[in-house]
Amino acid sequence: MTERIKCLIIGSGPAGYTAAIYAARANLSPVVYEGIEPGGQLTTTTEIENFPGYPEGVAGPVMMEELKKQAQRFGTEVRFGIITKLDLSARPFTAEIDGGTGSVQADAVIVATGASAKYLGLPSEQRFRGMGVSACATCDGFFYRKKDVAVIGGGDTACEEATYLASLCRQVYLVVRKDYLRASKAMQRRVFTTPNIEVIFEHNTKEVLGDDNGVTGLLLLSNGGTEHRIDVDGVFLAIGHHPNTELVQGQVDLDEQGYIITNRGRTNVPGVFAAGDVQDPHYRQAITAAGSGCVAALECERFLAQND
Ligand code: NDP
């Protein structure tokens, strides 16, 4: 017989675990499936210095382990496994686990599957991830104070990150593959009027250069075919994010960028909630994800009280 649970939480980042803490304390006996990347994106960052409550900062994997323990303390069951299919057509909802090796039925589901930063796909970029290659200036910019860095991308995120980094770093290169920025005019103006940002138009990144200590530069290739090296200590990818919505596509409403549309944590499907980066194209911070996890769990509790 298929196991029946009250509250299924998919994803184990700050949104998933915060939802679990609240759901467990509300006696919903939540079950968290950790997913492909247990602990979420924060496990790929080094130090987190902007999460309230850690005056000395905390390593991403350590914080996620603590969140997990906190959720377990109140009775959350955390399972290693991936939800591979979700049927939201009728309650109880059905989730297939690990490609069909098991399944569960849930009275309510909180989707906290996160978003993944897009990377260029270069082997050298992978080699230096966490050693100079980052996809989050707010998280890692502080480590490059008074150093030279590059931001790759020409959208609002790239411009915002370049402007933020310019306040910390000596020199910021903004590497843009076209001959114009896609960002809003206001963002462009900020970039062009910041003296220590240099925009390098019509260049792609051929390779991230580095040694055992981390990144030392970027090898760029102009659209005209010439190679050109810049010396930098850090490289920030800002070429977009991909919300992890594959499980719910065609079942819940998504916005034009593919993020789940929520209203106070609720999706358009009664009993299905979403929290964290999978429903947030704007802030993408651990603390906002955690806050939205709380909202989703409180709404889930209300829903189950009214409908069961
Ligand atoms: P966007 O998709 O808007 O921009 C991505 C940028 O990365 C584009 O310049 C794109 O180039 C470039 N790019 C994509 N792939 C590659 C590649 N392989 N190599 C080099 N460059 C690449 O993403 P954003 O994250 O900037 O923004 C997402 C959404 O969030 C947008 O709607 C944006 O307006 C919004 N946003 C708003 C903010 C605000 O209002 N404060 C802040 C941040 C985001 P190309 O132009 O050539 O395609």
Short mmCIF file of C-alpha atoms and ligand atoms in Angstrom, two decimals:
data_model
loop_
_atom_site.label_atom_id
_atom_site.label_comp_id
_atom_site.label_asym_id
_atom_site.label_seq_id
_atom_site.Cartn_x
_atom_site.Cartn_y
_atom_site.Cartn_z
CA MET A 1 0.00 0.00 0.00
CA THR A 2 1.24 3.48 -0.82
CA GLU A 3 2.41 5.40 2.20
CA ARG A 4 0.21 8.38 3.09
CA ILE A 5 1.71 11.50 4.64
CA LYS A 6 0.26 14.86 5.58
CA CYS A 7 2.93 17.22 4.33
CA LEU A 8 5.53 16.45 1.70
CA ILE A 9 8.36 18.94 1.32
CA ILE A 10 10.44 18.69 -1.81
CA GLY A 11 13.89 20.23 -1.46
CA SER A 12 16.33 20.72 1.37
CA GLY A 13 17.61 24.27 1.06
CA PRO A 14 16.76 27.02 3.57
CA ALA A 15 13.18 27.20 2.23
CA GLY A 16 12.55 23.46 2.56
CA TYR A 17 14.04 23.16 6.04
CA THR A 18 12.36 26.28 7.37
CA ALA A 19 9.04 24.99 6.05
CA ALA A 20 9.84 21.69 7.78
CA ILE A 21 10.58 23.37 11.13
CA TYR A 22 7.23 25.17 11.05
CA ALA A 23 5.28 22.19 9.71
CA ALA A 24 6.77 19.85 12.29
CA ARG A 25 5.97 22.22 15.14
CA ALA A 26 2.38 22.34 13.80
CA ASN A 27 2.18 18.53 14.08
CA LEU A 28 2.04 18.00 10.32
CA SER A 29 4.74 15.28 10.53
CA PRO A 30 6.51 16.60 7.42
CA VAL A 31 8.66 14.41 5.24
CA VAL A 32 11.49 16.16 3.38
CA TYR A 33 12.98 14.64 0.27
CA GLU A 34 16.45 16.11 -0.01
CA GLY A 35 16.68 16.02 -3.79
CA ILE A 36 19.66 16.03 -6.12
CA GLU A 37 21.65 18.55 -4.12
CA PRO A 38 21.04 17.89 -0.38
CA GLY A 39 21.25 21.22 1.42
CA GLY A 40 20.70 23.17 -1.80
CA GLN A 41 22.79 25.89 -3.40
CA LEU A 42 24.30 27.04 -0.11
CA THR A 43 26.31 23.87 0.14
CA THR A 44 28.33 25.13 -2.83
CA THR A 45 29.24 28.43 -1.17
CA THR A 46 31.99 28.81 1.34
CA GLU A 47 31.21 31.40 3.98
CA ILE A 48 27.77 32.94 4.61
CA GLU A 49 28.12 36.30 6.31
CA ASN A 50 24.71 37.83 5.75
CA PHE A 51 22.40 35.33 7.44
CA PRO A 52 21.18 36.92 10.67
CA GLY A 53 22.33 35.18 13.82
CA TYR A 54 25.85 34.28 12.75
CA PRO A 55 27.98 37.27 13.76
CA GLU A 56 31.18 35.48 12.75
CA GLY A 57 29.70 34.01 9.54
CA VAL A 58 29.09 30.34 8.91
CA ALA A 59 30.11 27.85 6.24
CA GLY A 60 27.21 27.05 3.88
CA PRO A 61 27.28 23.27 4.49
CA VAL A 62 27.45 23.81 8.27
CA MET A 63 24.43 26.09 8.26
CA MET A 64 22.45 23.63 6.20
CA GLU A 65 23.36 20.77 8.54
CA GLU A 66 22.16 22.86 11.48
CA LEU A 67 18.89 23.68 9.72
CA LYS A 68 18.41 19.99 9.02
CA LYS A 69 19.03 19.05 12.67
CA GLN A 70 16.64 21.77 13.80
CA ALA A 71 13.93 20.39 11.50
CA GLN A 72 14.59 16.84 12.72
CA ARG A 73 14.46 17.91 16.36
CA PHE A 74 10.75 18.66 15.95
CA GLY A 75 10.02 15.39 14.19
CA THR A 76 10.68 16.08 10.52
CA GLU A 77 11.64 12.96 8.64
CA VAL A 78 14.42 13.73 6.18
CA ARG A 79 14.84 11.22 3.42
CA PHE A 80 17.66 10.88 0.98
CA GLY A 81 15.98 10.59 -2.39
CA ILE A 82 14.62 12.38 -5.40
CA ILE A 83 11.01 12.92 -6.31
CA THR A 84 10.95 12.04 -9.97
CA LYS A 85 7.27 12.53 -10.73
CA LEU A 86 4.47 14.44 -9.11
CA ASP A 87 0.78 14.04 -9.85
CA LEU A 88 -1.09 17.10 -8.61
CA SER A 89 -4.36 16.38 -10.43
CA ALA A 90 -6.20 15.22 -7.30
CA ARG A 91 -5.70 15.08 -3.54
CA PRO A 92 -4.01 13.18 -2.05
CA PHE A 93 -1.17 14.07 -4.41
CA THR A 94 1.10 11.26 -5.56
CA ALA A 95 4.87 11.48 -5.72
CA GLU A 96 7.07 8.92 -7.38
CA ILE A 97 10.46 8.42 -5.73
CA ASP A 98 13.76 7.65 -7.39
CA GLY A 99 12.29 6.77 -10.75
CA GLY A 100 9.60 4.46 -9.41
CA THR A 101 11.34 2.52 -6.62
CA GLY A 102 8.71 3.90 -4.28
CA SER A 103 5.87 6.38 -3.99
CA VAL A 104 4.06 8.44 -1.38
CA GLN A 105 0.69 10.13 -1.20
CA ALA A 106 0.51 13.52 0.44
CA ASP A 107 -2.36 15.69 1.62
CA ALA A 108 -0.28 18.79 0.91
CA VAL A 109 2.96 19.49 -0.92
CA ILE A 110 5.48 22.29 -0.43
CA VAL A 111 7.71 22.66 -3.47
CA ALA A 112 11.10 24.09 -2.48
CA THR A 113 13.22 22.79 -5.31
CA GLY A 114 15.22 26.02 -5.74
CA ALA A 115 16.82 27.48 -8.80
CA SER A 116 20.14 26.78 -10.33
CA ALA A 117 22.48 29.46 -11.57
CA LYS A 118 23.41 28.97 -15.18
CA TYR A 119 27.07 28.35 -15.89
CA LEU A 120 28.95 28.62 -19.15
CA GLY A 121 29.81 24.93 -19.18
CA LEU A 122 33.59 25.27 -19.41
CA PRO A 123 35.69 22.60 -17.64
CA SER A 124 37.95 25.34 -16.25
CA GLU A 125 34.91 27.11 -14.80
CA GLN A 126 33.92 23.91 -12.98
CA ARG A 127 37.45 23.44 -11.72
CA PHE A 128 37.45 26.85 -10.00
CA ARG A 129 33.90 26.82 -8.63
CA GLY A 130 34.22 27.96 -5.02
CA MET A 131 37.86 28.95 -5.71
CA GLY A 132 37.17 32.21 -7.48
CA VAL A 133 34.20 31.29 -9.64
CA SER A 134 30.87 32.23 -8.08
CA ALA A 135 27.33 32.89 -9.20
CA CYS A 136 26.41 35.17 -6.31
CA ALA A 137 28.07 38.53 -5.73
CA THR A 138 26.01 39.21 -2.61
CA CYS A 139 27.27 35.95 -1.11
CA ASP A 140 30.92 36.02 -2.14
CA GLY A 141 31.78 39.58 -3.19
CA PHE A 142 33.14 40.47 0.21
CA PHE A 143 36.05 38.07 -0.27
CA TYR A 144 37.30 40.18 -3.19
CA ARG A 145 37.63 43.50 -1.40
CA LYS A 146 40.17 45.74 -3.16
CA LYS A 147 40.77 43.03 -5.77
CA ASP A 148 39.96 42.86 -9.47
CA VAL A 149 36.99 40.78 -10.60
CA ALA A 150 34.96 40.05 -13.72
CA VAL A 151 31.20 39.71 -14.07
CA ILE A 152 29.87 37.78 -17.05
CA GLY A 153 26.48 38.74 -18.48
CA GLY A 154 24.65 41.80 -19.71
CA GLY A 155 21.27 41.66 -17.95
CA ASP A 156 19.96 43.35 -14.83
CA THR A 157 21.60 40.79 -12.55
CA ALA A 158 25.01 41.30 -14.15
CA CYS A 159 24.70 45.09 -13.90
CA GLU A 160 23.46 44.91 -10.32
CA GLU A 161 26.28 42.56 -9.34
CA ALA A 162 28.88 44.67 -11.15
CA THR A 163 27.69 47.80 -9.36
CA TYR A 164 27.67 46.03 -6.01
CA LEU A 165 31.14 44.61 -6.58
CA ALA A 166 32.43 48.01 -7.68
CA SER A 167 31.74 49.26 -4.16
CA LEU A 168 34.06 46.59 -2.75
CA CYS A 169 36.58 45.81 -5.44
CA ARG A 170 39.34 47.78 -7.12
CA GLN A 171 38.31 47.08 -10.69
CA VAL A 172 35.29 45.31 -12.15
CA TYR A 173 35.19 44.09 -15.75
CA LEU A 174 31.74 43.41 -17.16
CA VAL A 175 32.08 40.91 -19.98
CA VAL A 176 29.15 41.12 -22.42
CA ARG A 177 28.77 38.91 -25.47
CA LYS A 178 26.72 41.40 -27.51
CA ASP A 179 27.44 45.04 -28.34
CA TYR A 180 24.76 46.23 -25.96
CA LEU A 181 23.46 45.55 -22.46
CA ARG A 182 20.13 43.85 -22.07
CA ALA A 183 19.65 45.47 -18.66
CA SER A 184 17.18 48.28 -17.96
CA LYS A 185 18.30 51.80 -18.85
CA ALA A 186 18.55 52.76 -15.18
CA MET A 187 20.88 49.84 -14.49
CA GLN A 188 22.94 50.64 -17.57
CA ARG A 189 23.34 54.21 -16.40
CA ARG A 190 24.63 53.03 -13.04
CA VAL A 191 27.17 50.80 -14.75
CA PHE A 192 28.36 53.46 -17.18
CA THR A 193 28.71 56.09 -14.48
CA THR A 194 30.65 53.91 -12.06
CA PRO A 195 34.30 54.75 -12.66
CA ASN A 196 35.78 51.37 -11.71
CA ILE A 197 33.54 49.31 -14.01
CA GLU A 198 34.87 48.64 -17.49
CA VAL A 199 32.41 47.06 -19.90
CA ILE A 200 34.02 44.71 -22.39
CA PHE A 201 31.48 44.30 -25.17
CA GLU A 202 31.41 41.58 -27.81
CA HIS A 203 33.54 39.11 -25.91
CA ASN A 204 32.91 35.56 -24.76
CA THR A 205 34.82 33.67 -22.13
CA LYS A 206 37.05 31.02 -23.60
CA GLU A 207 38.66 29.86 -20.38
CA VAL A 208 38.95 30.60 -16.69
CA LEU A 209 42.64 30.77 -15.83
CA GLY A 210 44.08 29.85 -12.46
CA ASP A 211 46.43 27.85 -10.32
CA ASP A 212 46.28 25.86 -7.07
CA ASN A 213 45.32 29.03 -5.19
CA GLY A 214 42.36 29.84 -7.40
CA VAL A 215 41.45 32.10 -10.28
CA THR A 216 44.09 34.37 -11.81
CA GLY A 217 42.39 35.57 -14.96
CA LEU A 218 40.04 35.09 -17.87
CA LEU A 219 40.87 34.28 -21.44
CA LEU A 220 38.39 36.17 -23.59
CA LEU A 221 37.57 35.71 -27.23
CA SER A 222 36.28 38.69 -29.15
CA ASN A 223 33.47 38.22 -31.65
CA GLY A 224 36.10 39.11 -34.24
CA GLY A 225 38.17 36.08 -33.19
CA THR A 226 41.00 37.65 -31.19
CA GLU A 227 42.04 36.35 -27.79
CA HIS A 228 42.69 38.67 -24.94
CA ARG A 229 43.55 38.01 -21.28
CA ILE A 230 42.39 39.96 -18.26
CA ASP A 231 43.87 39.46 -14.80
CA VAL A 232 41.21 38.93 -12.13
CA ASP A 233 40.93 37.14 -8.79
CA GLY A 234 37.24 36.40 -9.04
CA VAL A 235 34.69 35.64 -11.74
CA PHE A 236 30.97 36.11 -11.17
CA LEU A 237 28.52 34.41 -13.50
CA ALA A 238 25.34 36.41 -14.03
CA ILE A 239 23.91 34.78 -17.11
CA GLY A 240 20.55 33.88 -15.60
CA HIS A 241 18.98 31.31 -13.33
CA HIS A 242 16.95 28.28 -14.11
CA PRO A 243 14.08 27.58 -11.67
CA ASN A 244 13.79 23.89 -10.92
CA THR A 245 10.15 23.48 -11.89
CA GLU A 246 10.33 20.35 -14.05
CA LEU A 247 8.18 18.40 -11.55
CA VAL A 248 5.28 20.83 -11.65
CA GLN A 249 5.36 22.01 -15.24
CA GLY A 250 1.90 21.94 -16.79
CA GLN A 251 0.36 21.44 -13.33
CA VAL A 252 0.81 24.77 -11.54
CA ASP A 253 0.93 28.27 -12.96
CA LEU A 254 4.39 29.56 -13.83
CA ASP A 255 5.38 33.10 -14.80
CA GLU A 256 6.92 33.93 -18.16
CA GLN A 257 10.39 33.16 -16.79
CA GLY A 258 9.27 29.75 -15.54
CA TYR A 259 9.06 30.56 -11.81
CA ILE A 260 6.08 29.24 -9.81
CA ILE A 261 3.52 31.97 -9.18
CA THR A 262 2.61 32.15 -5.51
CA ASN A 263 0.35 34.24 -3.38
CA ARG A 264 1.43 34.03 0.25
CA GLY A 265 3.05 30.68 -0.46
CA ARG A 266 -0.02 29.25 -2.20
CA THR A 267 0.07 28.14 -5.82
CA ASN A 268 -3.06 28.03 -7.99
CA VAL A 269 -3.54 24.36 -6.99
CA PRO A 270 -5.20 24.07 -3.56
CA GLY A 271 -2.90 22.12 -1.26
CA VAL A 272 0.24 22.87 -3.26
CA PHE A 273 2.60 25.50 -1.89
CA ALA A 274 5.96 26.80 -3.03
CA ALA A 275 8.83 28.48 -1.25
CA GLY A 276 12.33 29.70 -1.95
CA ASP A 277 14.06 30.40 -5.22
CA VAL A 278 11.70 28.26 -7.29
CA GLN A 279 9.13 31.05 -6.85
CA ASP A 280 11.47 34.03 -6.46
CA PRO A 281 13.15 35.58 -9.50
CA HIS A 282 14.14 38.70 -7.57
CA TYR A 283 15.92 38.24 -4.26
CA ARG A 284 17.33 34.70 -4.23
CA GLN A 285 18.80 35.06 -0.76
CA ALA A 286 18.97 32.37 1.93
CA ILE A 287 17.08 34.57 4.36
CA THR A 288 14.26 35.36 1.92
CA ALA A 289 14.03 31.68 1.02
CA ALA A 290 13.80 30.79 4.71
CA GLY A 291 11.11 33.45 5.23
CA SER A 292 9.06 32.13 2.34
CA GLY A 293 9.42 28.59 3.72
CA CYS A 294 7.83 29.81 6.93
CA VAL A 295 4.97 31.44 4.99
CA ALA A 296 4.34 28.30 2.92
CA ALA A 297 4.24 26.09 6.03
CA LEU A 298 1.86 28.42 7.88
CA GLU A 299 -0.45 28.52 4.86
CA CYS A 300 -0.19 24.75 4.54
CA GLU A 301 -1.19 24.33 8.18
CA ARG A 302 -4.22 26.59 7.62
CA PHE A 303 -5.19 24.74 4.48
CA LEU A 304 -5.04 21.32 6.14
CA ALA A 305 -7.00 22.56 9.15
CA GLN A 306 -9.77 23.75 6.82
CA ASN A 307 -9.77 20.85 4.39
CA ASP A 308 -9.10 17.67 6.39
P1 NDP B 1 18.78 37.79 -18.21
O1 NDP B 1 18.30 36.56 -18.88
O2 NDP B 1 17.98 39.02 -18.30
O3 NDP B 1 20.22 38.17 -18.76
C1 NDP B 1 21.20 37.21 -18.93
C2 NDP B 1 22.41 37.86 -19.53
O4 NDP B 1 23.42 36.86 -19.63
C3 NDP B 1 22.18 38.42 -20.93
O5 NDP B 1 22.94 39.58 -21.11
C4 NDP B 1 22.70 37.30 -21.82
O6 NDP B 1 23.23 37.74 -23.03
C5 NDP B 1 23.85 36.78 -20.99
N1 NDP B 1 24.17 35.40 -21.31
C6 NDP B 1 23.33 34.33 -21.32
N2 NDP B 1 24.00 33.23 -21.63
C7 NDP B 1 25.28 33.61 -21.82
C8 NDP B 1 26.47 32.92 -22.19
N3 NDP B 1 26.46 31.59 -22.38
N4 NDP B 1 27.61 33.62 -22.30
C9 NDP B 1 27.63 34.95 -22.08
N5 NDP B 1 26.56 35.68 -21.74
C10 NDP B 1 25.38 35.00 -21.62
O7 NDP B 1 19.04 37.33 -16.69
P2 NDP B 1 19.14 38.20 -15.37
O8 NDP B 1 19.50 37.23 -14.30
O9 NDP B 1 20.01 39.37 -15.58
O10 NDP B 1 17.68 38.72 -15.12
C11 NDP B 1 16.58 37.82 -14.99
C12 NDP B 1 15.30 38.61 -14.79
O11 NDP B 1 15.31 39.23 -13.51
C13 NDP B 1 15.16 39.74 -15.83
O12 NDP B 1 13.82 39.88 -16.14
C14 NDP B 1 15.65 40.94 -15.08
O13 NDP B 1 15.11 42.14 -15.59
C15 NDP B 1 15.19 40.63 -13.66
N6 NDP B 1 16.03 41.30 -12.69
C16 NDP B 1 15.64 42.53 -12.24
C17 NDP B 1 16.40 43.22 -11.34
C18 NDP B 1 15.93 44.53 -10.87
O14 NDP B 1 14.98 45.03 -11.41
N7 NDP B 1 16.57 45.10 -9.89
C19 NDP B 1 17.67 42.68 -10.83
C20 NDP B 1 18.01 41.41 -11.39
C21 NDP B 1 17.20 40.77 -12.27
P3 NDP B 1 22.29 38.17 -24.28
O15 NDP B 1 21.73 39.51 -23.93
O16 NDP B 1 23.26 38.17 -25.38
O17 NDP B 1 21.26 37.10 -24.39
#
